[in-house]
Backbone as JSON, one array per atom type, in Angstrom:
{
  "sequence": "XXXXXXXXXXXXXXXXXXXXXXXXXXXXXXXXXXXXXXXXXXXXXXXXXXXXXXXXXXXXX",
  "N": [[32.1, 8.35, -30.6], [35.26, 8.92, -31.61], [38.13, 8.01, -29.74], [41.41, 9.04, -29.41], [43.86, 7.55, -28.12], [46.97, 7.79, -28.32], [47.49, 10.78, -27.77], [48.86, 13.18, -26.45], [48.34, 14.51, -23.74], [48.42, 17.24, -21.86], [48.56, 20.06, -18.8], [48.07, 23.84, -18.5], [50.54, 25.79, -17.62], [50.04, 27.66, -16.04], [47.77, 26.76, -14.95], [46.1, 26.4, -12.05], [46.6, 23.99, -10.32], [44.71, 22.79, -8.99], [42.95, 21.81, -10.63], [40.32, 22.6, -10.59], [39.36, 24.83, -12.67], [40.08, 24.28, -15.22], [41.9, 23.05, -18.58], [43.12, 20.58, -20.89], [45.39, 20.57, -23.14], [46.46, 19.01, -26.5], [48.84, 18.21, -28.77], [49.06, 17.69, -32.56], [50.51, 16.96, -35.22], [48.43, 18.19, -36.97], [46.48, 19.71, -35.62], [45.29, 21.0, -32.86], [43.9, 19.69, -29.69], [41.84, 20.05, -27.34], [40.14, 19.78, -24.41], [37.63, 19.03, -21.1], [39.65, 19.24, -18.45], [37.98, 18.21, -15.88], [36.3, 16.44, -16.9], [37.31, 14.33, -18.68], [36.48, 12.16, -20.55], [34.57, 13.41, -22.02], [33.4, 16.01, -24.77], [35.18, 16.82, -27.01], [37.67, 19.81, -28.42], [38.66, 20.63, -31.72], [41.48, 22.08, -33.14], [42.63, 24.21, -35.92], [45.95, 25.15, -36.13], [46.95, 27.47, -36.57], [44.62, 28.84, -35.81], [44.19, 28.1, -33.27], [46.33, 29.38, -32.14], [45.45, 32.29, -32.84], [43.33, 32.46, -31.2], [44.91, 32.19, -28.43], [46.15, 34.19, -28.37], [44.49, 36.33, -28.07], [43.85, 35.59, -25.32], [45.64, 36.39, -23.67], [45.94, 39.07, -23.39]],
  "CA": [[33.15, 9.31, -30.87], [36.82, 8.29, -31.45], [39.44, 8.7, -28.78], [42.5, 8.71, -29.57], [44.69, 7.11, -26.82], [48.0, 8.22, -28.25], [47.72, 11.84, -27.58], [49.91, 13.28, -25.09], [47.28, 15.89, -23.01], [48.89, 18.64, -20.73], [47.72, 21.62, -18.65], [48.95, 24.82, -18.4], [51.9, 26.44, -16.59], [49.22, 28.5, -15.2], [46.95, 26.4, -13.79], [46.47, 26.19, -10.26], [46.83, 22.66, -9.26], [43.57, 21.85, -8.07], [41.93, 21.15, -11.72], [38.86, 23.48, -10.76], [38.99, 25.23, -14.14], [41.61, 24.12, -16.16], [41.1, 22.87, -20.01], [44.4, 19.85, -21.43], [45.4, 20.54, -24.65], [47.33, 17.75, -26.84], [49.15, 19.01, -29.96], [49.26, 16.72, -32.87], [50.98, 17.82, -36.26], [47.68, 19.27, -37.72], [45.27, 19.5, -34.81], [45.54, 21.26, -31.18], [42.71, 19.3, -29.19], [41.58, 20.72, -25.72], [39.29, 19.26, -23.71], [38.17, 19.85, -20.22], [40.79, 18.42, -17.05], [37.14, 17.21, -15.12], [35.82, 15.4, -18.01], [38.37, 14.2, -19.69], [35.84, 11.67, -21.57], [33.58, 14.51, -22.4], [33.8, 16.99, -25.68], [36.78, 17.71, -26.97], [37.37, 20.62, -29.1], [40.35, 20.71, -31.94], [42.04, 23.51, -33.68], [43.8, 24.18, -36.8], [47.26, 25.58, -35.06], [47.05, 28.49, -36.5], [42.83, 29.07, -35.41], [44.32, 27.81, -31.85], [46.98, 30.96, -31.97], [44.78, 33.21, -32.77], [42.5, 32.81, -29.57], [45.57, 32.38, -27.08], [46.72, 35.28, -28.65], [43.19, 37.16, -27.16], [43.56, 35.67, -24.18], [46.72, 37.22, -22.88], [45.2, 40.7, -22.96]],
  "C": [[34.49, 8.61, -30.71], [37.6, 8.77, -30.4], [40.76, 7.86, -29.18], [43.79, 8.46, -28.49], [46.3, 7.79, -27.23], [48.2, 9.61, -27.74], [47.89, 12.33, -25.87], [49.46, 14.85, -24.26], [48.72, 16.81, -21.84], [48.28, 19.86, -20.26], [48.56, 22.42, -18.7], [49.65, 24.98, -17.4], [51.17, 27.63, -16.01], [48.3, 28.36, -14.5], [47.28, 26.0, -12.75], [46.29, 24.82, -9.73], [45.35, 22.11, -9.2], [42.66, 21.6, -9.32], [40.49, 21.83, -11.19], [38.08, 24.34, -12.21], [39.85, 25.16, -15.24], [41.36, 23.15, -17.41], [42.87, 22.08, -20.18], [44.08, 20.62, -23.05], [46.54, 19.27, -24.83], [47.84, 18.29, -28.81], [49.26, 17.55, -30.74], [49.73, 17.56, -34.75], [49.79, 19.05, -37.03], [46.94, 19.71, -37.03], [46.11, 20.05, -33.78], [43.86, 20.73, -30.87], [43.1, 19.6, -27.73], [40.18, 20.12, -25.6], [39.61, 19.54, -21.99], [38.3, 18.17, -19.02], [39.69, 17.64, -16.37], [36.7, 16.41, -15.57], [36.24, 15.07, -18.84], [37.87, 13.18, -20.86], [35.26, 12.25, -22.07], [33.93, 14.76, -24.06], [34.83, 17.16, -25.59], [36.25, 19.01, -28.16], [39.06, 20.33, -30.21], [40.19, 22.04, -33.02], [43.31, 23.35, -34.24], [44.87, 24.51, -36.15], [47.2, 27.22, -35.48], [45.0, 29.2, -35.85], [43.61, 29.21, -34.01], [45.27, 29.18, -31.38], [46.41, 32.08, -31.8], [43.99, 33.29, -31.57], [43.48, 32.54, -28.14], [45.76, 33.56, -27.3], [45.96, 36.84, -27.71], [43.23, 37.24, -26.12], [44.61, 36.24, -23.23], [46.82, 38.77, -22.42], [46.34, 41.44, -22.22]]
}
């Protein structure tokens, strides 16, 4: 699987510090890729920008 070293990961302004359940995302003009904070070699996942809107959009409930 490719990794792309340039991409510039971040967590949220809502996670709690201690990386227990917390998911980076890394925006890239066409692509949002999230992957998770413990396994940061693991699965990633990416998302058109607008796909990736649509499910924050859910999660703010």
């Amino acid at each position: 699987m490719h990794r792309n070293p340039e991409l510039d990961w971040f967590k949220s302004s809502y996670s709690n510090g201690g990386g227990e359940t917390c998911v980076e995302v890394a925006n890239t003009p066409g692509t949002i890729h999230v992957r998770d904070s413990k396994n940061t070699e693991g699965p990633r996942l990416a998302f058109a920008p607008a796909a990736w809107a649509g499910f924050v959009r859910t999660q703010r409930g």
